[in-house]
XYZ file of C-alpha atoms in Angstrom:
272
model
C 0.000 0.000 0.000
C 1.198 3.547 -0.790
C 1.579 6.251 1.903
C -1.519 7.975 0.531
C -3.488 4.814 1.348
C -1.904 3.947 4.701
C -1.852 7.406 6.291
C 1.875 7.159 7.085
C 3.482 10.589 7.448
C 7.030 11.904 7.858
C 8.223 13.152 11.252
C 7.899 16.804 10.195
C 4.298 16.141 9.143
C 3.591 14.577 12.549
C 4.505 17.884 14.188
C 2.068 19.763 11.942
C -0.545 17.062 12.556
C -0.302 17.580 16.337
C -0.422 21.375 16.150
C -3.085 21.883 13.487
C -5.137 18.740 12.782
C -5.983 18.056 16.428
C -7.905 21.290 17.058
C -9.311 21.349 13.526
C -10.748 17.825 13.446
C -9.803 15.314 16.117
C -10.120 16.745 19.630
C -13.910 16.986 19.372
C -14.247 13.179 19.059
C -12.285 11.865 22.033
C -15.011 11.986 24.679
C -17.569 10.467 22.302
C -15.318 7.514 21.538
C -14.406 6.933 25.186
C -18.064 7.100 26.203
C -18.992 4.561 23.507
C -16.255 2.267 24.855
C -17.595 2.557 28.395
C -14.262 3.763 29.755
C -14.320 4.208 33.529
C -11.850 5.123 36.308
C -9.405 2.289 36.911
C -9.775 0.771 33.441
C -6.938 -0.574 31.324
C -7.334 1.004 27.861
C -5.614 0.402 24.521
C -5.645 3.098 21.816
C -4.909 1.503 18.426
C -3.433 3.750 15.712
C -2.962 6.409 18.372
C -1.127 8.910 16.161
C 0.263 11.719 18.293
C -1.955 10.588 21.146
C -4.994 12.840 21.369
C -7.356 9.982 22.264
C -4.894 8.239 24.578
C -4.298 11.472 26.505
C -8.031 11.945 26.957
C -8.358 8.301 28.048
C -5.656 8.816 30.676
C -7.754 11.568 32.238
C -10.829 9.307 32.206
C -9.165 6.286 33.844
C -7.337 8.316 36.488
C -4.393 7.223 38.622
C -5.763 3.719 39.200
C -6.046 2.978 35.461
C -3.550 2.751 32.625
C -3.483 3.612 28.924
C -1.338 2.175 26.149
C -1.062 3.915 22.790
C 0.045 1.866 19.772
C 0.986 3.151 16.328
C 3.010 2.009 13.345
C 4.542 5.433 12.717
C 7.661 6.347 14.736
C 7.279 10.053 13.922
C 3.786 10.126 15.412
C 4.994 8.226 18.489
C 7.907 10.611 19.014
C 5.455 13.502 19.298
C 3.149 11.418 21.523
C 6.009 10.593 23.937
C 6.997 14.242 24.158
C 3.447 15.385 24.848
C 2.586 12.669 27.397
C 5.680 10.825 28.703
C 3.677 9.088 31.450
C 1.606 7.092 28.940
C 2.982 3.810 27.594
C 3.611 4.203 23.846
C 4.294 1.140 21.694
C 5.259 0.798 18.047
C 3.347 -1.982 16.324
C 0.739 -3.094 13.823
C -2.979 -3.240 14.495
C -3.083 -6.589 12.709
C -0.657 -8.154 15.218
C -1.185 -6.490 18.583
C 1.722 -7.265 20.937
C -0.516 -8.001 23.926
C -1.958 -11.174 25.486
C -5.572 -12.264 25.193
C -8.182 -10.586 27.415
C -5.769 -7.883 28.605
C -7.782 -4.627 28.349
C -11.115 -3.359 29.670
C -11.582 -1.166 26.590
C -10.002 -0.856 23.155
C -10.468 2.349 21.168
C -9.364 3.585 17.769
C -10.039 7.000 16.290
C -9.823 7.460 12.501
C -7.266 4.728 11.887
C -9.239 1.695 10.700
C -9.483 2.900 7.104
C -5.701 2.765 6.765
C -5.086 -0.793 7.985
C -3.851 -3.291 5.407
C -6.094 -6.000 6.908
C -9.110 -4.312 8.467
C -10.891 -7.529 9.439
C -7.711 -8.931 10.964
C -7.143 -5.740 12.945
C -10.674 -5.792 14.343
C -10.254 -9.424 15.358
C -7.050 -8.505 17.152
C -8.793 -5.689 19.011
C -11.506 -8.105 20.119
C -8.892 -10.702 21.126
C -7.164 -8.407 23.616
C -10.474 -7.345 25.215
C -11.509 -8.911 28.486
C -14.896 -10.670 28.480
C -17.491 -7.935 28.796
C -15.003 -5.306 27.621
C -15.956 -2.818 24.951
C -14.516 -1.719 21.636
C -15.219 1.683 20.055
C -13.919 2.714 16.634
C -14.474 6.065 14.909
C -14.391 6.445 11.121
C -15.330 9.394 8.956
C -18.659 9.550 7.160
C -18.601 9.635 3.346
C -16.778 12.307 1.408
C -20.112 13.363 -0.080
C -21.304 14.246 3.442
C -18.139 16.246 4.159
C -18.493 19.146 1.708
C -15.240 20.967 2.393
C -13.109 17.922 1.734
C -15.258 16.870 -1.185
C -14.295 20.128 -2.898
C -10.670 19.930 -1.743
C -10.306 16.429 -3.222
C -11.747 17.639 -6.528
C -9.290 20.547 -6.497
C -6.287 18.284 -5.908
C -7.460 15.940 -8.662
C -7.842 18.804 -11.120
C -4.456 20.346 -10.339
C -2.233 17.327 -9.665
C -4.073 14.169 -10.665
C -5.728 11.196 -8.947
C -2.746 10.078 -6.857
C -2.608 13.403 -5.027
C -6.380 13.386 -4.588
C -6.206 9.859 -3.155
C -4.299 11.194 -0.160
C -7.349 13.114 1.050
C -9.932 10.652 -0.272
C -8.511 7.729 1.726
C -9.874 8.799 5.149
C -13.450 8.532 3.852
C -13.459 5.038 2.370
C -15.392 3.479 5.290
C -18.217 5.990 5.345
C -20.868 3.650 3.891
C -22.858 2.286 6.848
C -23.962 -1.091 5.383
C -20.399 -1.823 4.274
C -19.140 -0.847 7.712
C -21.636 -3.221 9.353
C -20.468 -5.993 7.043
C -16.829 -5.334 7.962
C -17.494 -5.755 11.676
C -19.653 -8.819 11.054
C -16.798 -10.411 9.103
C -14.572 -9.771 12.124
C -16.966 -11.668 14.403
C -18.962 -8.689 15.690
C -22.355 -8.857 13.942
C -24.052 -7.050 16.851
C -21.867 -3.949 16.586
C -23.849 -0.700 16.675
C -23.103 2.275 14.442
C -24.016 5.786 15.520
C -23.477 8.742 13.211
C -22.532 11.986 14.971
C -22.328 15.521 13.593
C -18.940 17.156 13.622
C -17.356 20.335 12.309
C -14.015 20.955 10.648
C -12.610 24.333 11.732
C -9.533 26.157 10.456
C -8.416 29.734 11.154
C -8.245 30.486 7.413
C -8.060 28.881 3.980
C -4.271 29.234 4.125
C -4.184 27.313 7.422
C -6.477 24.652 5.968
C -4.232 24.105 2.942
C -1.089 24.121 5.084
C -2.538 21.497 7.431
C -3.774 19.197 4.664
C -0.500 19.264 2.744
C 2.223 19.729 5.359
C 0.541 17.614 8.037
C -0.459 14.648 5.950
C 0.823 12.129 3.415
C 1.009 14.796 0.691
C 3.876 16.618 2.428
C 6.494 14.865 0.290
C 4.363 14.734 -2.871
C 3.536 18.412 -3.402
C 6.588 20.609 -4.083
C 6.842 24.314 -3.249
C 5.674 25.530 -6.664
C 2.699 23.181 -6.626
C 1.880 24.261 -3.091
C 1.730 27.921 -4.111
C -0.455 27.039 -7.087
C -2.808 25.064 -4.846
C -3.019 27.904 -2.325
C -3.897 30.433 -5.010
C -6.616 28.193 -6.458
C -7.937 27.282 -3.011
C -8.518 30.904 -2.004
C -11.149 31.104 -4.733
C -12.499 27.556 -4.848
C -12.883 27.123 -1.074
C -14.370 30.555 -0.429
C -17.898 29.154 0.193
C -16.600 27.595 3.429
C -15.275 30.865 4.864
C -17.267 32.309 7.754
C -17.960 35.989 8.459
C -14.816 36.312 10.614
C -12.546 34.840 7.925
C -12.247 31.402 9.489
C -13.284 28.137 7.810
C -16.019 25.773 8.992
C -17.918 22.919 7.353
C -19.685 19.691 8.402
C -17.412 16.724 9.153
C -19.625 13.909 10.494
C -18.319 10.541 11.642
C -19.547 7.077 12.599
C -18.687 5.520 15.956
C -18.915 1.726 15.935
C -19.235 0.029 19.314
C -19.232 -3.640 20.296
C -18.798 -5.746 23.434
C -16.765 -8.914 23.748
C -19.162 -11.648 24.870
C -18.543 -12.921 28.392
C -19.174 -16.533 27.404
C -16.914 -17.032 24.406
C -13.706 -15.849 22.796
C -13.990 -14.009 19.480
C -12.002 -15.873 16.862
């Protein structure tokens, strides 16, 4: 799989991701995911595809001093930022498809906007269920469809027009699991046919169009694909094309809904 499909970014992009993407998109989802997973004080929690750790840091506050949180990610650049921001959390490098933990080890397993990038999505979900204790809960957030996220729908079209389908794929990839029936089928194939899917409203917010473009290019997989001249061309085009998403104060805001999928590991059997 190419970086545009796996969501793997360079270390410099991880810094931009932490500074800009978190407030723009990701911070608003942490409490919703943790609530869906039933996280409580004293719980042992695993955050799969933790990135720079926004969800794991929130989980640490929820579980308190008697609980523990582990954040796992494949990307060493993301983990370097995570360790700097929260050195008291246990950060592990590893693959979602082969979690380096024993069976029935965690009270809750969470994953926020990572499932779409796994090479083996069914295998990763089975692994998450494997490391859950009987009665433990899993909660996974994925973005709704691109069609229901108007700002990025237009941004993807703009990248395609200027630089071709490979560049556009970098921003299309996060939305590939937005179809609810297909998402249900994915969890059923992983042994969780009773998983529930709840669609929540969300909002993407950027201080300006320039900040939006900077975040999408410099903080994501396109950082090493778009050169300086192309970046300036994109910025000039974006200031006109993306104008409908600019608010009265010059900031940017548009709907960015997501699905949260929740499931419990049965107390009477092991999910295979």
